[in-house]
PDB file of C-alpha atoms in Angstrom:
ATOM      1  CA  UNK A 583       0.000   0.000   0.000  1.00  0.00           C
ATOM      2  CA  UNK A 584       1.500   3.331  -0.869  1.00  0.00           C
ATOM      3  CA  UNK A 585       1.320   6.440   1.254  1.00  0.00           C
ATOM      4  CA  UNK A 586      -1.313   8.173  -0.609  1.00  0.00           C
ATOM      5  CA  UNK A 587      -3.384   4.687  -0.272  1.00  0.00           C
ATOM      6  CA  UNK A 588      -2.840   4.969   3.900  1.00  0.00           C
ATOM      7  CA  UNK A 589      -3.974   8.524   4.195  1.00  0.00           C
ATOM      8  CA  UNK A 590      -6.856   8.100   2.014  1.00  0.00           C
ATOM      9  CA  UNK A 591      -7.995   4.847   4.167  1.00  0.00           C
ATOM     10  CA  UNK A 592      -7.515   6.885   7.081  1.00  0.00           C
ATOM     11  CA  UNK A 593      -9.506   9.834   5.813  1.00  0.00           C
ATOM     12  CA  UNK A 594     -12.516   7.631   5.096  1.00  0.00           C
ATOM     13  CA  UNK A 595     -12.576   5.435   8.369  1.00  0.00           C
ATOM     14  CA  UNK A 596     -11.355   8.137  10.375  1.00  0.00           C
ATOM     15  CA  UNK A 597     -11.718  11.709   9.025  1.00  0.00           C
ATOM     16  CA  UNK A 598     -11.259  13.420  12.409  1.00  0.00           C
ATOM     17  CA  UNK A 599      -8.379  11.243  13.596  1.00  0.00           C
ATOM     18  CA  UNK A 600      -5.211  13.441  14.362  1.00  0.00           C
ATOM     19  CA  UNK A 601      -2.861  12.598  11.093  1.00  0.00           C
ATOM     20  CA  UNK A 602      -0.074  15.402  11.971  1.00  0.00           C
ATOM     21  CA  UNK A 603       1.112  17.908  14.467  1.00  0.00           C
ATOM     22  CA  UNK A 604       3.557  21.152  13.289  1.00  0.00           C
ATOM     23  CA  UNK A 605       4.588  23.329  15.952  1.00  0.00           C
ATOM     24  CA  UNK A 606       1.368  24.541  17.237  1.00  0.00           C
ATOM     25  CA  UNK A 607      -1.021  23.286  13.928  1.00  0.00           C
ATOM     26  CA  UNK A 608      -2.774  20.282  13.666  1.00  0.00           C
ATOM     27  CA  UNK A 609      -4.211  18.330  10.572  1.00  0.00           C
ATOM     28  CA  UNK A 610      -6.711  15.512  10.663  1.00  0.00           C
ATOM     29  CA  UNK A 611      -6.900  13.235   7.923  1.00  0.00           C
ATOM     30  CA  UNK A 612      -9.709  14.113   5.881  1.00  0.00           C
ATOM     31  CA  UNK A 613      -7.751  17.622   6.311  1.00  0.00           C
ATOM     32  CA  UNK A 614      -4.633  16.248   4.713  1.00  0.00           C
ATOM     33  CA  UNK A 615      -6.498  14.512   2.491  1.00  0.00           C
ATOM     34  CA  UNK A 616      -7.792  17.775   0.935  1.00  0.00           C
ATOM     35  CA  UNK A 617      -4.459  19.031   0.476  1.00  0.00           C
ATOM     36  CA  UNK A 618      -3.016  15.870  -0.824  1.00  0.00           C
ATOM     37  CA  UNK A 619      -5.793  16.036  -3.733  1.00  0.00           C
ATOM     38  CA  UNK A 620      -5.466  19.915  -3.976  1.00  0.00           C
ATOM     39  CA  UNK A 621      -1.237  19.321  -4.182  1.00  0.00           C
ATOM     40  CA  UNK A 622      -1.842  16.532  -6.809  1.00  0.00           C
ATOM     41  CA  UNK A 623      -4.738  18.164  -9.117  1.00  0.00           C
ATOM     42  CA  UNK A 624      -2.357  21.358  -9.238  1.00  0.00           C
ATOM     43  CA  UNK A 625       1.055  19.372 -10.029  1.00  0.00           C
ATOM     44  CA  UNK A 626      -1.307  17.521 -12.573  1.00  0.00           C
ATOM     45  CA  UNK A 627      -2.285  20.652 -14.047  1.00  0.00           C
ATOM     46  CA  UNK A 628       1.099  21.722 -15.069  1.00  0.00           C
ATOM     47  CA  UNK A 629       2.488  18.634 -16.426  1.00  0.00           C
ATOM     48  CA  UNK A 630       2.291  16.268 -18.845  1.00  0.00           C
ATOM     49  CA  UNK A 631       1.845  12.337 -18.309  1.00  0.00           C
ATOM     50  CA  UNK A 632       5.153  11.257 -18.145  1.00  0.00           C
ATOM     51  CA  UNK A 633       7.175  14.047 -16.191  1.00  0.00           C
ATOM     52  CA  UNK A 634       9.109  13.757 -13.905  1.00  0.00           C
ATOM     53  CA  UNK A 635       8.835  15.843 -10.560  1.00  0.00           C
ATOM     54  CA  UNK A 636      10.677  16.710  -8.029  1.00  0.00           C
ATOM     55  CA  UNK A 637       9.867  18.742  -4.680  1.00  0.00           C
ATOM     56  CA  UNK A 638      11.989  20.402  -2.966  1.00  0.00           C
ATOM     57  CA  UNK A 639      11.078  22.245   0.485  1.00  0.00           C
ATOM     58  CA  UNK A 640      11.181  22.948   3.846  1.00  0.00           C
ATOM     59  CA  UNK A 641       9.791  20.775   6.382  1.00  0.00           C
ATOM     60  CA  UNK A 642       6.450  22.377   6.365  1.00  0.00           C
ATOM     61  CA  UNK A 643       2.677  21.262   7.458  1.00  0.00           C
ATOM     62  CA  UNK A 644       1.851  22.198   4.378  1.00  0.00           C
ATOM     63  CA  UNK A 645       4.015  19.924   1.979  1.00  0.00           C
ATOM     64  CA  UNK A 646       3.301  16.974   4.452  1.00  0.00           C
TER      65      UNK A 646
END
């Protein structure tokens, strides 16, 4: 099962379940679902099937 697979799981069985903590924000995993699928539909958006892509950032809540 991939990552993406394990928070989506989560997400549905448990959408209020605490999935990450950042300092003093917390997600839960229907929340970082949403930006999973927001990430995705924008990286999809600017790419062609194919691509390769690489991320590079700062440990940030919102690149989890």
């Amino acid at each position: 099962m991939r990552l993406h697979e394990i928070v989506e799981f989560a997400a549905i069985a448990e959408p209020s379940a605490l999935a990450l903590i950042c300092e003093d924000t917390e997600l839960s995993f229907s929340e970082l679902w949403e930006q999973i699928t927001e990430m995705a539909a924008s990286v999809r958006s600017l790419i062609a099937s194919g691509d390769r892509v690489a991320l590079l950032s700062e440990t940030r809540i919102e690149f989890a």
